[in-house]
PDB file of C-alpha atoms in Angstrom:
ATOM      1  CA  UNK L   1      88.495   5.570 -30.462  1.00 88.00           C
ATOM      2  CA  UNK L   2      90.465   2.316 -30.297  1.00 91.00           C
ATOM      3  CA  UNK L   3      90.314   0.174 -33.308  1.00 93.00           C
ATOM      4  CA  UNK L   4      92.249  -2.816 -34.644  1.00 94.00           C
ATOM      5  CA  UNK L   5      92.897  -2.070 -38.392  1.00 94.00           C
ATOM      6  CA  UNK L   6      93.966  -4.429 -41.135  1.00 96.00           C
ATOM      7  CA  UNK L   7      97.156  -3.524 -42.811  1.00 95.00           C
ATOM      8  CA  UNK L   8      95.962  -2.026 -46.123  1.00 94.00           C
ATOM      9  CA  UNK L   9      98.071   0.747 -47.316  1.00 94.00           C
ATOM     10  CA  UNK L  10     101.727   1.009 -48.124  1.00 96.00           C
ATOM     11  CA  UNK L  11     102.149   3.322 -45.022  1.00 95.00           C
ATOM     12  CA  UNK L  12     100.592   0.667 -42.852  1.00 95.00           C
ATOM     13  CA  UNK L  13     102.848  -2.037 -44.093  1.00 94.00           C
ATOM     14  CA  UNK L  14     106.010   0.136 -43.735  1.00 95.00           C
ATOM     15  CA  UNK L  15     104.922   0.967 -40.187  1.00 94.00           C
ATOM     16  CA  UNK L  16     104.444  -2.542 -39.193  1.00 94.00           C
ATOM     17  CA  UNK L  17     107.592  -3.696 -40.882  1.00 93.00           C
ATOM     18  CA  UNK L  18     109.667  -1.030 -39.091  1.00 93.00           C
ATOM     19  CA  UNK L  19     108.182  -1.746 -35.735  1.00 91.00           C
ATOM     20  CA  UNK L  20     108.900  -5.462 -36.044  1.00 91.00           C
ATOM     21  CA  UNK L  21     112.564  -4.674 -36.692  1.00 91.00           C
ATOM     22  CA  UNK L  22     112.790  -2.756 -33.375  1.00 90.00           C
ATOM     23  CA  UNK L  23     114.925  -4.370 -30.581  1.00 88.00           C
ATOM     24  CA  UNK L  24     112.240  -3.846 -28.026  1.00 85.00           C
ATOM     25  CA  UNK L  25     109.624  -5.439 -30.016  1.00 86.00           C
ATOM     26  CA  UNK L  26     111.751  -8.522 -30.870  1.00 86.00           C
ATOM     27  CA  UNK L  27     112.601  -8.727 -27.156  1.00 85.00           C
ATOM     28  CA  UNK L  28     108.790  -8.871 -26.128  1.00 83.00           C
ATOM     29  CA  UNK L  29     107.054 -10.498 -29.007  1.00 84.00           C
ATOM     30  CA  UNK L  30     109.775 -12.043 -31.025  1.00 82.00           C
ATOM     31  CA  UNK L  31     109.882 -12.554 -34.785  1.00 85.00           C
ATOM     32  CA  UNK L  32     106.481 -12.817 -36.383  1.00 86.00           C
ATOM     33  CA  UNK L  33     105.260 -12.919 -39.869  1.00 87.00           C
ATOM     34  CA  UNK L  34     102.516 -10.518 -40.996  1.00 88.00           C
ATOM     35  CA  UNK L  35      99.280 -12.426 -41.585  1.00 88.00           C
ATOM     36  CA  UNK L  36      95.575 -11.567 -41.687  1.00 91.00           C
ATOM     37  CA  UNK L  37      95.539 -11.758 -38.004  1.00 91.00           C
ATOM     38  CA  UNK L  38      98.321  -9.047 -37.557  1.00 94.00           C
ATOM     39  CA  UNK L  39      96.395  -5.786 -36.971  1.00 95.00           C
ATOM     40  CA  UNK L  40      97.378  -2.110 -36.287  1.00 95.00           C
ATOM     41  CA  UNK L  41      96.304  -0.690 -32.958  1.00 94.00           C
ATOM     42  CA  UNK L  42      94.835   2.661 -33.976  1.00 93.00           C
ATOM     43  CA  UNK L  43      93.902   5.162 -31.289  1.00 91.00           C
ATOM     44  CA  UNK L  44      92.098   8.261 -32.578  1.00 89.00           C
ATOM     45  CA  UNK L  45      93.652   7.790 -36.059  1.00 88.00           C
ATOM     46  CA  UNK L  46      97.136   7.340 -34.747  1.00 90.00           C
ATOM     47  CA  UNK L  47      99.414   4.439 -34.939  1.00 92.00           C
ATOM     48  CA  UNK L  48      99.748   2.968 -31.332  1.00 92.00           C
ATOM     49  CA  UNK L  49     101.118  -0.488 -31.919  1.00 92.00           C
ATOM     50  CA  UNK L  50     100.301  -3.873 -33.194  1.00 94.00           C
ATOM     51  CA  UNK L  51      98.570  -6.965 -32.229  1.00 94.00           C
ATOM     52  CA  UNK L  52      99.099 -10.391 -33.770  1.00 94.00           C
ATOM     53  CA  UNK L  53      96.348 -12.993 -32.906  1.00 94.00           C
ATOM     54  CA  UNK L  54      97.741 -16.531 -33.046  1.00 93.00           C
ATOM     55  CA  UNK L  55      94.791 -19.028 -33.201  1.00 93.00           C
ATOM     56  CA  UNK L  56      95.273 -22.760 -32.790  1.00 93.00           C
ATOM     57  CA  UNK L  57      93.286 -25.950 -32.048  1.00 92.00           C
ATOM     58  CA  UNK L  58      94.018 -28.835 -29.681  1.00 91.00           C
ATOM     59  CA  UNK L  59      91.569 -31.638 -30.122  1.00 90.00           C
ATOM     60  CA  UNK L  60      88.287 -29.794 -30.004  1.00 86.00           C
ATOM     61  CA  UNK L  61      89.395 -26.705 -28.210  1.00 89.00           C
ATOM     62  CA  UNK L  62      90.335 -23.425 -29.960  1.00 92.00           C
ATOM     63  CA  UNK L  63      92.863 -21.137 -28.226  1.00 94.00           C
ATOM     64  CA  UNK L  64      94.405 -17.760 -29.007  1.00 95.00           C
ATOM     65  CA  UNK L  65      97.690 -16.373 -27.946  1.00 94.00           C
ATOM     66  CA  UNK L  66      97.710 -12.600 -28.724  1.00 94.00           C
ATOM     67  CA  UNK L  67     101.035 -10.925 -29.080  1.00 92.00           C
ATOM     68  CA  UNK L  68     100.568  -7.224 -28.329  1.00 91.00           C
ATOM     69  CA  UNK L  69     102.936  -4.474 -28.558  1.00 89.00           C
ATOM     70  CA  UNK L  70     101.725  -1.036 -27.433  1.00 88.00           C
ATOM     71  CA  UNK L  71     104.134   1.649 -28.514  1.00 82.00           C
ATOM     72  CA  UNK L  72     103.076   4.291 -26.130  1.00 74.00           C
ATOM     73  CA  UNK L  73     102.149   3.507 -22.439  1.00 71.00           C
ATOM     74  CA  UNK L  74      98.945   5.378 -21.829  1.00 73.00           C
ATOM     75  CA  UNK L  75      95.434   5.547 -20.349  1.00 80.00           C
ATOM     76  CA  UNK L  76      94.399   3.316 -23.299  1.00 82.00           C
ATOM     77  CA  UNK L  77      96.479   0.250 -22.407  1.00 84.00           C
ATOM     78  CA  UNK L  78      93.851  -1.571 -20.345  1.00 84.00           C
ATOM     79  CA  UNK L  79      91.140  -0.796 -23.016  1.00 87.00           C
ATOM     80  CA  UNK L  80      93.489  -2.118 -25.731  1.00 90.00           C
ATOM     81  CA  UNK L  81      93.846  -5.423 -23.799  1.00 90.00           C
ATOM     82  CA  UNK L  82      90.233  -5.567 -23.057  1.00 89.00           C
ATOM     83  CA  UNK L  83      89.364  -4.909 -26.813  1.00 91.00           C
ATOM     84  CA  UNK L  84      91.792  -7.682 -27.787  1.00 92.00           C
ATOM     85  CA  UNK L  85      90.114 -10.091 -25.462  1.00 93.00           C
ATOM     86  CA  UNK L  86      86.659  -9.027 -26.914  1.00 91.00           C
ATOM     87  CA  UNK L  87      87.900  -9.604 -30.413  1.00 92.00           C
ATOM     88  CA  UNK L  88      89.236 -13.100 -29.526  1.00 94.00           C
ATOM     89  CA  UNK L  89      86.175 -14.345 -27.860  1.00 93.00           C
ATOM     90  CA  UNK L  90      84.060 -12.825 -30.779  1.00 88.00           C
ATOM     91  CA  UNK L  91      85.629 -15.547 -32.929  1.00 81.00           C
ATOM     92  CA  UNK L  92      83.540 -18.706 -33.132  1.00 76.00           C
ATOM     93  CA  UNK L  93      84.529 -21.399 -30.793  1.00 81.00           C
ATOM     94  CA  UNK L  94      87.442 -19.847 -28.896  1.00 91.00           C
ATOM     95  CA  UNK L  95      87.489 -21.483 -25.391  1.00 92.00           C
ATOM     96  CA  UNK L  96      90.532 -19.812 -23.815  1.00 94.00           C
ATOM     97  CA  UNK L  97      93.142 -16.908 -24.301  1.00 95.00           C
ATOM     98  CA  UNK L  98      96.637 -17.621 -23.321  1.00 96.00           C
ATOM     99  CA  UNK L  99      98.870 -14.671 -22.516  1.00 94.00           C
ATOM    100  CA  UNK L 100     102.643 -15.256 -22.330  1.00 93.00           C
ATOM    101  CA  UNK L 101     104.229 -12.342 -20.508  1.00 92.00           C
ATOM    102  CA  UNK L 102     107.944 -11.903 -19.733  1.00 90.00           C
ATOM    103  CA  UNK L 103     108.607 -10.919 -16.075  1.00 89.00           C
ATOM    104  CA  UNK L 104     110.606  -7.740 -16.943  1.00 87.00           C
ATOM    105  CA  UNK L 105     107.443  -6.566 -18.828  1.00 87.00           C
ATOM    106  CA  UNK L 106     106.059  -5.051 -15.605  1.00 85.00           C
ATOM    107  CA  UNK L 107     103.252  -3.108 -17.431  1.00 84.00           C
ATOM    108  CA  UNK L 108     101.739  -6.346 -18.811  1.00 87.00           C
ATOM    109  CA  UNK L 109     102.307  -8.207 -15.597  1.00 90.00           C
ATOM    110  CA  UNK L 110     100.332  -5.516 -13.798  1.00 88.00           C
ATOM    111  CA  UNK L 111      97.543  -5.481 -16.423  1.00 86.00           C
ATOM    112  CA  UNK L 112      97.053  -9.247 -16.048  1.00 89.00           C
ATOM    113  CA  UNK L 113      96.766  -8.700 -12.307  1.00 88.00           C
ATOM    114  CA  UNK L 114      94.393  -5.776 -12.548  1.00 84.00           C
ATOM    115  CA  UNK L 115      92.205  -7.699 -14.978  1.00 85.00           C
ATOM    116  CA  UNK L 116      92.269 -10.686 -12.744  1.00 86.00           C
ATOM    117  CA  UNK L 117      93.597 -13.017 -15.452  1.00 91.00           C
ATOM    118  CA  UNK L 118      94.621 -16.282 -13.929  1.00 92.00           C
ATOM    119  CA  UNK L 119      98.443 -16.788 -13.616  1.00 93.00           C
ATOM    120  CA  UNK L 120      98.732 -20.683 -14.421  1.00 94.00           C
ATOM    121  CA  UNK L 121     102.471 -21.053 -14.578  1.00 91.00           C
ATOM    122  CA  UNK L 122     105.932 -19.766 -14.708  1.00 89.00           C
ATOM    123  CA  UNK L 123     108.916 -20.919 -16.615  1.00 89.00           C
ATOM    124  CA  UNK L 124     112.177 -19.650 -15.109  1.00 88.00           C
ATOM    125  CA  UNK L 125     115.202 -18.285 -17.047  1.00 79.00           C
ATOM    126  CA  UNK L 126     113.699 -18.557 -20.516  1.00 74.00           C
ATOM    127  CA  UNK L 127     116.277 -16.315 -22.202  1.00 70.00           C
ATOM    128  CA  UNK L 128     119.987 -16.457 -22.717  1.00 71.00           C
ATOM    129  CA  UNK L 129     120.068 -12.828 -23.620  1.00 69.00           C
ATOM    130  CA  UNK L 130     117.890 -11.407 -20.792  1.00 71.00           C
ATOM    131  CA  UNK L 131     117.545 -12.356 -17.044  1.00 78.00           C
ATOM    132  CA  UNK L 132     113.776 -13.096 -17.037  1.00 85.00           C
ATOM    133  CA  UNK L 133     111.163 -15.624 -16.529  1.00 90.00           C
ATOM    134  CA  UNK L 134     107.945 -16.336 -18.566  1.00 91.00           C
ATOM    135  CA  UNK L 135     104.549 -16.082 -16.839  1.00 94.00           C
ATOM    136  CA  UNK L 136     101.620 -17.865 -18.409  1.00 95.00           C
ATOM    137  CA  UNK L 137      98.069 -16.471 -17.937  1.00 96.00           C
ATOM    138  CA  UNK L 138      94.884 -18.040 -18.953  1.00 96.00           C
ATOM    139  CA  UNK L 139      91.446 -16.591 -19.395  1.00 95.00           C
ATOM    140  CA  UNK L 140      88.660 -18.978 -20.253  1.00 94.00           C
ATOM    141  CA  UNK L 141      85.173 -18.126 -21.622  1.00 91.00           C
ATOM    142  CA  UNK L 142      83.362 -18.232 -18.201  1.00 89.00           C
ATOM    143  CA  UNK L 143      85.879 -15.870 -16.597  1.00 91.00           C
ATOM    144  CA  UNK L 144      85.684 -13.594 -19.623  1.00 91.00           C
ATOM    145  CA  UNK L 145      81.869 -13.389 -19.358  1.00 87.00           C
ATOM    146  CA  UNK L 146      82.271 -12.319 -15.746  1.00 85.00           C
ATOM    147  CA  UNK L 147      84.993  -9.707 -16.808  1.00 84.00           C
ATOM    148  CA  UNK L 148      82.493  -8.271 -19.395  1.00 83.00           C
ATOM    149  CA  UNK L 149      79.716  -7.951 -16.557  1.00 79.00           C
ATOM    150  CA  UNK L 150      82.263  -6.113 -14.409  1.00 73.00           C
ATOM    151  CA  UNK L 151      84.026  -4.127 -17.200  1.00 66.00           C
ATOM    152  CA  UNK L 152      83.444  -0.775 -15.432  1.00 56.00           C
ATOM    153  CA  UNK L 153      85.844  -2.018 -12.750  1.00 54.00           C
ATOM    154  CA  UNK L 154      88.582  -2.668 -15.259  1.00 48.00           C
ATOM    155  CA  UNK L 155      88.787   0.625 -17.166  1.00 50.00           C
TER     156      UNK L 155
END
């Protein structure tokens, strides 16, 4: 069972802090502060990664940019992304989810394609340290509702 858990124990906090110090995490999700929207990805009572939900408002529209780090590539990866999307749209008033995915993160690029999440832009050469571009994907509420209807096709 996949669950997004709050960071409650000392062990949870140590796990998240250690993960945030890893070079690969810094490379793909950057430096983040632990907040109430930082969750542990738990799969069958095992630490599997973290997700940080960044909510913001522009005029009357509420958006979310999730930062997701899955420690182990597995059969659960698509389900974790779908569960994150469900969590976001379960929040009152969220109109769109924005995913920012680096071009060298092939797993996430492929997941965006499989889930039919719209690629709305590309920023070239975004990093001095790595040769990569940044893809921007957007999922609005109407496309999310269609995704839920077709969920069996995505998992």
